[in-house]
């Protein structure tokens, strides 16, 4: 499989390294509008072909699939171009900045008969995969209550760099630079994590979003700091269960932690992904009466990168698919609407 990497910012390095490590995959080209960044990226990863526009890359055409690692607002137009050119697409999340665009992309790639998958990176957690299996197998009975959180701290700590001076962080705080804030950036991860891990779909959302004061006049250079930094959601699931989903970039002491607890009528399971480390615990059977939690073993799982390559080779999309990402985007859109309306919003 010949792969083109579109966008050569920070996350593109993960794509290049992960795909190159898969037998039979060649990263044959890179695309970026910033020549210096493109040249450095291609040199680092030994990529022979450099393009300053997607149009030039498509005119060349000597590749099978595109890894779209552009900023969020660029996913929609560039992915549609790649689909029209007959390419498979592995897109960074979110698939698009709203559900209408995401569904347009979904329908386009399904009509084209090409593989379209989205890099929900936390699906790579073996604890999440095993925990979901336990829930779906009925080991905790019918799900009653769900609590989920995604906690980061890069607005209060410098472990990933200085957000006040680095564009790779500042754009995530600015609506005009294509950001939907914490909701769009990490909210999509924790909503997927909660829904996937519990085996349930969200039916209603009541949300609150918060943007904190972070600089004089809420501005640093060209960046208006107006995108949300934290959110909370109260949700109803389609089976009648209820839950809370929250995320923030201001949780000092938490570098990158996703935690999901799923409480059922006969037991509970907890899935944690904390800065690369997965943990799974459960309270089952007689342990329910003593509130005893025990560690649950799990096996390694294939990554999204590996699943995408398998899907292209088989000609059949695997999860997480474009359609899955579009449905998760509907939840985020309703959360934005709920914050404005101060009302419960139903998914349709």
mmCIF file of C-alpha atoms in Angstrom:
data_model
loop_
_atom_site.group_PDB
_atom_site.id
_atom_site.type_symbol
_atom_site.label_atom_id
_atom_site.label_comp_id
_atom_site.label_asym_id
_atom_site.label_seq_id
_atom_site.Cartn_x
_atom_site.Cartn_y
_atom_site.Cartn_z
ATOM 1 C CA UNK A 1 0.000 0.000 0.000
ATOM 2 C CA UNK A 2 1.316 3.414 -1.005
ATOM 3 C CA UNK A 3 0.405 6.214 1.405
ATOM 4 C CA UNK A 4 0.398 10.001 1.064
ATOM 5 C CA UNK A 5 0.536 12.058 4.270
ATOM 6 C CA UNK A 6 -1.429 15.290 3.966
ATOM 7 C CA UNK A 7 -0.320 17.832 6.569
ATOM 8 C CA UNK A 8 3.058 17.457 8.265
ATOM 9 C CA UNK A 9 2.482 18.962 11.720
ATOM 10 C CA UNK A 10 3.107 17.194 15.024
ATOM 11 C CA UNK A 11 0.626 14.305 14.719
ATOM 12 C CA UNK A 12 1.890 13.493 11.208
ATOM 13 C CA UNK A 13 5.062 12.107 12.771
ATOM 14 C CA UNK A 14 2.973 9.434 14.503
ATOM 15 C CA UNK A 15 1.280 8.556 11.222
ATOM 16 C CA UNK A 16 4.577 8.277 9.349
ATOM 17 C CA UNK A 17 6.214 6.119 12.027
ATOM 18 C CA UNK A 18 3.195 3.866 12.621
ATOM 19 C CA UNK A 19 2.441 3.237 8.947
ATOM 20 C CA UNK A 20 6.090 2.693 7.983
ATOM 21 C CA UNK A 21 6.321 0.014 10.676
ATOM 22 C CA UNK A 22 3.611 -2.058 8.957
ATOM 23 C CA UNK A 23 4.952 -4.602 6.485
ATOM 24 C CA UNK A 24 4.078 -3.788 2.899
ATOM 25 C CA UNK A 25 3.245 -0.127 3.511
ATOM 26 C CA UNK A 26 5.279 2.628 1.861
ATOM 27 C CA UNK A 27 4.932 6.314 2.722
ATOM 28 C CA UNK A 28 5.554 7.740 -0.733
ATOM 29 C CA UNK A 29 4.651 11.412 -0.430
ATOM 30 C CA UNK A 30 4.084 14.356 1.858
ATOM 31 C CA UNK A 31 1.986 17.498 1.414
ATOM 32 C CA UNK A 32 2.106 20.801 3.281
ATOM 33 C CA UNK A 33 1.652 24.487 2.470
ATOM 34 C CA UNK A 34 4.715 25.383 4.595
ATOM 35 C CA UNK A 35 7.809 24.433 2.541
ATOM 36 C CA UNK A 36 10.257 24.352 5.457
ATOM 37 C CA UNK A 37 8.050 22.127 7.572
ATOM 38 C CA UNK A 38 7.370 19.815 4.629
ATOM 39 C CA UNK A 39 11.067 19.482 3.787
ATOM 40 C CA UNK A 40 12.052 18.730 7.383
ATOM 41 C CA UNK A 41 9.282 16.149 7.770
ATOM 42 C CA UNK A 42 10.094 14.330 4.540
ATOM 43 C CA UNK A 43 13.807 14.315 5.357
ATOM 44 C CA UNK A 44 13.182 12.900 8.828
ATOM 45 C CA UNK A 45 10.968 10.094 7.545
ATOM 46 C CA UNK A 46 12.751 9.381 4.264
ATOM 47 C CA UNK A 47 9.845 10.434 2.054
ATOM 48 C CA UNK A 48 10.904 11.017 -1.538
ATOM 49 C CA UNK A 49 8.048 13.080 -2.987
ATOM 50 C CA UNK A 50 7.130 16.549 -1.690
ATOM 51 C CA UNK A 51 4.064 18.592 -2.699
ATOM 52 C CA UNK A 52 2.967 22.091 -1.688
ATOM 53 C CA UNK A 53 -0.663 21.398 -2.560
ATOM 54 C CA UNK A 54 -3.026 18.453 -2.596
ATOM 55 C CA UNK A 55 -3.859 19.301 -6.198
ATOM 56 C CA UNK A 56 -0.246 18.700 -7.204
ATOM 57 C CA UNK A 57 -0.158 15.416 -5.303
ATOM 58 C CA UNK A 58 -3.384 14.215 -6.913
ATOM 59 C CA UNK A 59 -2.070 15.170 -10.351
ATOM 60 C CA UNK A 60 0.916 12.908 -9.628
ATOM 61 C CA UNK A 61 -1.416 10.246 -8.255
ATOM 62 C CA UNK A 62 1.077 7.468 -7.482
ATOM 63 C CA UNK A 63 -0.507 6.435 -4.173
ATOM 64 C CA UNK A 64 -3.441 4.389 -2.926
ATOM 65 C CA UNK A 65 -4.493 6.134 0.261
ATOM 66 C CA UNK A 66 -4.280 9.456 2.105
ATOM 67 C CA UNK A 67 -3.612 10.038 5.800
ATOM 68 C CA UNK A 68 -5.314 13.392 6.373
ATOM 69 C CA UNK A 69 -3.517 15.143 9.236
ATOM 70 C CA UNK A 70 -4.539 18.707 8.387
ATOM 71 C CA UNK A 71 -6.236 21.112 10.877
ATOM 72 C CA UNK A 72 -9.848 20.266 11.689
ATOM 73 C CA UNK A 73 -11.474 22.760 9.317
ATOM 74 C CA UNK A 74 -9.422 21.468 6.368
ATOM 75 C CA UNK A 75 -10.537 17.833 6.699
ATOM 76 C CA UNK A 76 -13.778 18.346 4.764
ATOM 77 C CA UNK A 77 -12.564 19.917 1.511
ATOM 78 C CA UNK A 78 -9.365 17.887 1.250
ATOM 79 C CA UNK A 79 -11.020 14.563 2.021
ATOM 80 C CA UNK A 80 -13.679 15.204 -0.639
ATOM 81 C CA UNK A 81 -10.887 15.920 -3.137
ATOM 82 C CA UNK A 82 -9.145 12.660 -2.252
ATOM 83 C CA UNK A 83 -12.366 10.668 -2.531
ATOM 84 C CA UNK A 84 -13.124 12.216 -5.925
ATOM 85 C CA UNK A 85 -9.666 11.081 -7.050
ATOM 86 C CA UNK A 86 -10.438 7.495 -6.012
ATOM 87 C CA UNK A 87 -8.285 7.329 -2.887
ATOM 88 C CA UNK A 88 -8.907 5.613 0.443
ATOM 89 C CA UNK A 89 -8.768 8.037 3.403
ATOM 90 C CA UNK A 90 -7.560 7.702 6.992
ATOM 91 C CA UNK A 91 -8.607 10.983 8.618
ATOM 92 C CA UNK A 92 -7.631 12.511 11.913
ATOM 93 C CA UNK A 93 -10.492 13.351 14.238
ATOM 94 C CA UNK A 94 -12.815 15.160 14.164
ATOM 95 C CA UNK A 95 -13.917 14.064 10.718
ATOM 96 C CA UNK A 96 -15.333 17.575 10.184
ATOM 97 C CA UNK A 97 -16.252 20.624 12.233
ATOM 98 C CA UNK A 98 -19.975 19.835 12.106
ATOM 99 C CA UNK A 99 -22.174 16.824 11.511
ATOM 100 C CA UNK A 100 -23.529 17.990 8.150
ATOM 101 C CA UNK A 101 -20.039 18.147 6.640
ATOM 102 C CA UNK A 102 -19.080 14.859 8.296
ATOM 103 C CA UNK A 103 -22.130 13.116 6.849
ATOM 104 C CA UNK A 104 -21.385 14.558 3.401
ATOM 105 C CA UNK A 105 -17.909 13.010 3.605
ATOM 106 C CA UNK A 106 -19.387 9.731 4.830
ATOM 107 C CA UNK A 107 -21.866 9.470 1.994
ATOM 108 C CA UNK A 108 -19.214 10.433 -0.572
ATOM 109 C CA UNK A 109 -16.772 7.718 0.461
ATOM 110 C CA UNK A 110 -19.506 5.095 0.741
ATOM 111 C CA UNK A 111 -20.738 5.936 -2.775
ATOM 112 C CA UNK A 112 -17.166 5.695 -4.051
ATOM 113 C CA UNK A 113 -16.709 2.265 -2.493
ATOM 114 C CA UNK A 114 -13.500 3.355 -0.793
ATOM 115 C CA UNK A 115 -12.284 2.758 2.750
ATOM 116 C CA UNK A 116 -12.861 5.700 5.093
ATOM 117 C CA UNK A 117 -11.690 5.463 8.703
ATOM 118 C CA UNK A 118 -11.064 8.002 11.474
ATOM 119 C CA UNK A 119 -8.204 7.943 13.952
ATOM 120 C CA UNK A 120 -9.949 7.743 17.311
ATOM 121 C CA UNK A 121 -6.576 7.022 18.906
ATOM 122 C CA UNK A 122 -7.928 5.864 22.248
ATOM 123 C CA UNK A 123 -9.602 2.911 20.535
ATOM 124 C CA UNK A 124 -6.045 1.527 20.638
ATOM 125 C CA UNK A 125 -6.477 0.956 24.391
ATOM 126 C CA UNK A 126 -6.734 -2.790 25.129
ATOM 127 C CA UNK A 127 -8.588 -1.976 28.364
ATOM 128 C CA UNK A 128 -11.331 -0.239 26.388
ATOM 129 C CA UNK A 129 -11.632 -3.123 23.949
ATOM 130 C CA UNK A 130 -11.779 -5.768 26.682
ATOM 131 C CA UNK A 131 -14.133 -3.704 28.846
ATOM 132 C CA UNK A 132 -16.537 -3.260 25.950
ATOM 133 C CA UNK A 133 -16.501 -7.028 25.358
ATOM 134 C CA UNK A 134 -17.446 -7.588 29.005
ATOM 135 C CA UNK A 135 -20.327 -5.114 28.823
ATOM 136 C CA UNK A 136 -21.668 -6.548 25.558
ATOM 137 C CA UNK A 137 -21.383 -10.088 26.958
ATOM 138 C CA UNK A 138 -23.721 -9.093 29.808
ATOM 139 C CA UNK A 139 -21.142 -9.495 32.574
ATOM 140 C CA UNK A 140 -22.469 -6.410 34.403
ATOM 141 C CA UNK A 141 -26.106 -6.826 33.407
ATOM 142 C CA UNK A 142 -28.109 -4.074 31.758
ATOM 143 C CA UNK A 143 -26.269 -0.726 31.861
ATOM 144 C CA UNK A 144 -27.848 1.801 34.229
ATOM 145 C CA UNK A 145 -25.321 4.615 34.652
ATOM 146 C CA UNK A 146 -22.177 5.844 32.905
ATOM 147 C CA UNK A 147 -19.527 8.336 33.996
ATOM 148 C CA UNK A 148 -16.705 9.437 31.705
ATOM 149 C CA UNK A 149 -13.964 12.051 31.831
ATOM 150 C CA UNK A 150 -11.073 13.187 29.657
ATOM 151 C CA UNK A 151 -8.596 15.231 31.666
ATOM 152 C CA UNK A 152 -5.615 17.170 30.290
ATOM 153 C CA UNK A 153 -3.554 19.943 31.856
ATOM 154 C CA UNK A 154 -1.601 21.684 29.083
ATOM 155 C CA UNK A 155 -3.249 25.019 29.905
ATOM 156 C CA UNK A 156 -1.712 24.896 33.387
ATOM 157 C CA UNK A 157 1.478 22.878 32.776
ATOM 158 C CA UNK A 158 4.295 22.885 30.229
ATOM 159 C CA UNK A 159 4.804 19.145 29.773
ATOM 160 C CA UNK A 160 3.819 19.407 26.081
ATOM 161 C CA UNK A 161 5.271 22.883 25.535
ATOM 162 C CA UNK A 162 4.273 26.495 26.170
ATOM 163 C CA UNK A 163 0.755 27.029 24.788
ATOM 164 C CA UNK A 164 1.124 30.825 25.046
ATOM 165 C CA UNK A 165 3.883 30.921 22.439
ATOM 166 C CA UNK A 166 3.390 27.854 20.220
ATOM 167 C CA UNK A 167 0.985 27.933 17.267
ATOM 168 C CA UNK A 168 0.318 24.193 17.490
ATOM 169 C CA UNK A 169 -1.534 24.894 20.753
ATOM 170 C CA UNK A 170 -2.839 28.417 20.167
ATOM 171 C CA UNK A 171 -4.937 27.435 17.157
ATOM 172 C CA UNK A 172 -6.799 24.973 19.360
ATOM 173 C CA UNK A 173 -8.023 27.912 21.448
ATOM 174 C CA UNK A 174 -9.268 30.038 18.540
ATOM 175 C CA UNK A 175 -12.579 29.622 16.724
ATOM 176 C CA UNK A 176 -11.450 31.568 13.664
ATOM 177 C CA UNK A 177 -8.547 29.128 13.283
ATOM 178 C CA UNK A 178 -11.015 26.261 13.004
ATOM 179 C CA UNK A 179 -11.185 25.055 16.606
ATOM 180 C CA UNK A 180 -14.300 23.926 18.458
ATOM 181 C CA UNK A 181 -12.258 23.997 21.643
ATOM 182 C CA UNK A 182 -12.027 21.178 24.144
ATOM 183 C CA UNK A 183 -15.393 19.887 22.932
ATOM 184 C CA UNK A 184 -14.151 19.402 19.372
ATOM 185 C CA UNK A 185 -10.606 18.381 20.247
ATOM 186 C CA UNK A 186 -10.912 15.944 23.145
ATOM 187 C CA UNK A 187 -14.688 15.869 23.538
ATOM 188 C CA UNK A 188 -14.974 13.755 20.434
ATOM 189 C CA UNK A 189 -12.578 11.254 22.014
ATOM 190 C CA UNK A 190 -14.386 10.929 25.337
ATOM 191 C CA UNK A 191 -17.848 10.775 23.745
ATOM 192 C CA UNK A 192 -16.620 7.945 21.513
ATOM 193 C CA UNK A 193 -14.824 6.304 24.466
ATOM 194 C CA UNK A 194 -17.987 6.433 26.593
ATOM 195 C CA UNK A 195 -20.385 5.348 23.868
ATOM 196 C CA UNK A 196 -18.123 2.612 22.483
ATOM 197 C CA UNK A 197 -17.077 1.275 25.885
ATOM 198 C CA UNK A 198 -20.644 1.136 27.182
ATOM 199 C CA UNK A 199 -22.030 -0.219 23.921
ATOM 200 C CA UNK A 200 -24.665 2.528 23.955
ATOM 201 C CA UNK A 201 -25.677 5.455 21.761
ATOM 202 C CA UNK A 202 -26.494 8.928 23.099
ATOM 203 C CA UNK A 203 -30.156 9.968 22.761
ATOM 204 C CA UNK A 204 -30.278 13.367 24.535
ATOM 205 C CA UNK A 205 -27.662 15.927 25.609
ATOM 206 C CA UNK A 206 -27.706 18.755 28.138
ATOM 207 C CA UNK A 207 -24.342 20.540 28.052
ATOM 208 C CA UNK A 208 -22.384 23.425 29.517
ATOM 209 C CA UNK A 209 -19.221 24.843 27.909
ATOM 210 C CA UNK A 210 -16.762 27.217 29.573
ATOM 211 C CA UNK A 211 -14.022 29.467 28.217
ATOM 212 C CA UNK A 212 -11.709 30.861 30.884
ATOM 213 C CA UNK A 213 -9.812 34.157 30.874
ATOM 214 C CA UNK A 214 -6.272 33.302 29.771
ATOM 215 C CA UNK A 215 -4.745 36.524 28.395
ATOM 216 C CA UNK A 216 -5.416 40.292 28.261
ATOM 217 C CA UNK A 217 -8.385 41.003 25.966
ATOM 218 C CA UNK A 218 -8.657 37.227 25.376
ATOM 219 C CA UNK A 219 -6.084 37.430 22.600
ATOM 220 C CA UNK A 220 -2.473 36.408 21.843
ATOM 221 C CA UNK A 221 -1.181 37.720 18.522
ATOM 222 C CA UNK A 222 -3.537 36.641 15.733
ATOM 223 C CA UNK A 223 -5.312 34.146 18.000
ATOM 224 C CA UNK A 224 -8.597 35.057 19.690
ATOM 225 C CA UNK A 225 -8.825 32.823 22.759
ATOM 226 C CA UNK A 226 -12.548 32.222 22.428
ATOM 227 C CA UNK A 227 -12.880 28.432 22.070
ATOM 228 C CA UNK A 228 -14.118 26.459 25.087
ATOM 229 C CA UNK A 229 -11.611 25.046 27.583
ATOM 230 C CA UNK A 230 -13.942 22.735 29.551
ATOM 231 C CA UNK A 231 -17.345 21.133 29.191
ATOM 232 C CA UNK A 232 -19.792 18.917 31.022
ATOM 233 C CA UNK A 233 -22.665 16.888 29.543
ATOM 234 C CA UNK A 234 -25.586 15.117 31.108
ATOM 235 C CA UNK A 235 -26.770 12.481 28.664
ATOM 236 C CA UNK A 236 -29.531 9.933 28.192
ATOM 237 C CA UNK A 237 -28.654 6.774 26.288
ATOM 238 C CA UNK A 238 -30.970 4.953 23.925
ATOM 239 C CA UNK A 239 -31.436 2.042 26.367
ATOM 240 C CA UNK A 240 -32.676 4.374 29.134
ATOM 241 C CA UNK A 241 -29.375 4.637 31.030
ATOM 242 C CA UNK A 242 -28.099 8.070 32.043
ATOM 243 C CA UNK A 243 -24.593 9.424 32.382
ATOM 244 C CA UNK A 244 -22.153 12.293 32.663
ATOM 245 C CA UNK A 245 -19.382 13.088 30.203
ATOM 246 C CA UNK A 246 -16.827 15.806 30.865
ATOM 247 C CA UNK A 247 -13.483 17.079 29.623
ATOM 248 C CA UNK A 248 -11.056 19.872 30.395
ATOM 249 C CA UNK A 249 -7.577 21.139 29.555
ATOM 250 C CA UNK A 250 -7.124 22.598 33.040
ATOM 251 C CA UNK A 251 -6.862 19.460 35.223
ATOM 252 C CA UNK A 252 -3.522 19.952 36.955
ATOM 253 C CA UNK A 253 -1.971 16.597 37.760
ATOM 254 C CA UNK A 254 -3.564 14.816 34.803
ATOM 255 C CA UNK A 255 -1.478 14.773 31.639
ATOM 256 C CA UNK A 256 -3.892 12.809 29.444
ATOM 257 C CA UNK A 257 -6.361 10.580 31.249
ATOM 258 C CA UNK A 258 -9.581 9.038 29.943
ATOM 259 C CA UNK A 259 -11.667 7.207 32.513
ATOM 260 C CA UNK A 260 -14.930 5.381 31.940
ATOM 261 C CA UNK A 261 -17.049 3.638 34.536
ATOM 262 C CA UNK A 262 -20.035 1.640 33.370
ATOM 263 C CA UNK A 263 -22.456 0.603 36.129
ATOM 264 C CA UNK A 264 -24.876 -2.237 35.410
ATOM 265 C CA UNK A 265 -27.664 -3.959 37.315
ATOM 266 C CA UNK A 266 -25.318 -6.752 38.492
ATOM 267 C CA UNK A 267 -21.811 -5.241 38.383
ATOM 268 C CA UNK A 268 -19.500 -2.512 37.157
ATOM 269 C CA UNK A 269 -16.420 -2.097 34.985
ATOM 270 C CA UNK A 270 -13.826 0.694 34.876
ATOM 271 C CA UNK A 271 -11.641 1.392 31.812
ATOM 272 C CA UNK A 272 -8.729 3.835 32.098
ATOM 273 C CA UNK A 273 -6.239 5.111 29.553
ATOM 274 C CA UNK A 274 -3.708 7.332 31.293
ATOM 275 C CA UNK A 275 -0.899 8.808 29.180
ATOM 276 C CA UNK A 276 -0.204 5.575 27.331
ATOM 277 C CA UNK A 277 -1.040 3.114 30.121
ATOM 278 C CA UNK A 278 -4.252 1.084 30.138
ATOM 279 C CA UNK A 279 -5.955 -0.249 33.270
ATOM 280 C CA UNK A 280 -9.098 -2.362 33.580
ATOM 281 C CA UNK A 281 -10.957 -3.160 36.801
ATOM 282 C CA UNK A 282 -14.314 -4.710 37.579
ATOM 283 C CA UNK A 283 -16.670 -5.322 40.468
ATOM 284 C CA UNK A 284 -18.596 -8.494 39.651
ATOM 285 C CA UNK A 285 -20.548 -11.315 41.243
ATOM 286 C CA UNK A 286 -20.158 -11.642 45.004
ATOM 287 C CA UNK A 287 -17.702 -8.717 45.020
ATOM 288 C CA UNK A 288 -20.696 -6.402 44.501
ATOM 289 C CA UNK A 289 -21.735 -7.058 48.115
ATOM 290 C CA UNK A 290 -18.360 -5.933 49.494
ATOM 291 C CA UNK A 291 -17.690 -3.222 46.871
ATOM 292 C CA UNK A 292 -14.467 -5.025 45.913
ATOM 293 C CA UNK A 293 -12.769 -4.094 42.636
ATOM 294 C CA UNK A 294 -10.327 -6.435 40.941
ATOM 295 C CA UNK A 295 -7.895 -5.962 38.070
ATOM 296 C CA UNK A 296 -8.905 -7.658 34.821
ATOM 297 C CA UNK A 297 -6.200 -8.922 32.438
ATOM 298 C CA UNK A 298 -6.312 -8.089 28.731
ATOM 299 C CA UNK A 299 -4.359 -8.849 25.580
ATOM 300 C CA UNK A 300 -2.744 -6.390 23.146
ATOM 301 C CA UNK A 301 -4.988 -5.124 20.337
ATOM 302 C CA UNK A 302 -4.376 -3.955 16.803
ATOM 303 C CA UNK A 303 -4.054 -0.226 16.261
ATOM 304 C CA UNK A 304 -6.228 1.963 14.030
ATOM 305 C CA UNK A 305 -3.264 2.191 11.659
ATOM 306 C CA UNK A 306 -3.100 -1.579 11.321
ATOM 307 C CA UNK A 307 -6.865 -1.890 10.919
ATOM 308 C CA UNK A 308 -6.861 0.740 8.165
ATOM 309 C CA UNK A 309 -4.192 -1.121 6.203
ATOM 310 C CA UNK A 310 -6.132 -4.378 6.594
ATOM 311 C CA UNK A 311 -9.309 -2.623 5.458
ATOM 312 C CA UNK A 312 -7.651 -1.233 2.324
ATOM 313 C CA UNK A 313 -6.221 -4.641 1.464
ATOM 314 C CA UNK A 314 -9.621 -6.271 1.951
ATOM 315 C CA UNK A 315 -11.543 -3.443 0.321
ATOM 316 C CA UNK A 316 -13.907 -3.180 3.288
ATOM 317 C CA UNK A 317 -14.040 -0.422 5.909
ATOM 318 C CA UNK A 318 -13.433 -1.351 9.542
ATOM 319 C CA UNK A 319 -14.300 0.662 12.638
ATOM 320 C CA UNK A 320 -13.888 3.461 13.526
ATOM 321 C CA UNK A 321 -15.563 4.446 10.255
ATOM 322 C CA UNK A 322 -16.528 7.805 8.768
ATOM 323 C CA UNK A 323 -20.151 7.033 9.659
ATOM 324 C CA UNK A 324 -19.249 6.410 13.287
ATOM 325 C CA UNK A 325 -17.354 9.708 13.424
ATOM 326 C CA UNK A 326 -20.272 11.561 11.822
ATOM 327 C CA UNK A 327 -22.666 10.162 14.434
ATOM 328 C CA UNK A 328 -20.354 11.205 17.262
ATOM 329 C CA UNK A 329 -20.144 14.677 15.682
ATOM 330 C CA UNK A 330 -23.940 14.902 15.973
ATOM 331 C CA UNK A 331 -23.558 14.595 19.756
ATOM 332 C CA UNK A 332 -21.030 17.444 19.787
ATOM 333 C CA UNK A 333 -23.262 19.624 17.619
ATOM 334 C CA UNK A 334 -26.161 19.052 20.012
ATOM 335 C CA UNK A 335 -23.895 19.902 22.954
ATOM 336 C CA UNK A 336 -23.073 23.252 21.333
ATOM 337 C CA UNK A 337 -26.767 23.846 20.702
ATOM 338 C CA UNK A 338 -27.652 22.925 24.286
ATOM 339 C CA UNK A 339 -25.112 25.365 25.695
ATOM 340 C CA UNK A 340 -26.764 28.158 23.719
ATOM 341 C CA UNK A 341 -30.370 27.143 24.324
ATOM 342 C CA UNK A 342 -29.947 26.029 27.948
ATOM 343 C CA UNK A 343 -32.205 23.138 26.983
ATOM 344 C CA UNK A 344 -32.003 19.396 26.548
ATOM 345 C CA UNK A 345 -31.251 18.554 22.892
ATOM 346 C CA UNK A 346 -32.457 15.330 21.275
ATOM 347 C CA UNK A 347 -30.431 13.484 18.664
ATOM 348 C CA UNK A 348 -32.424 12.708 15.559
#
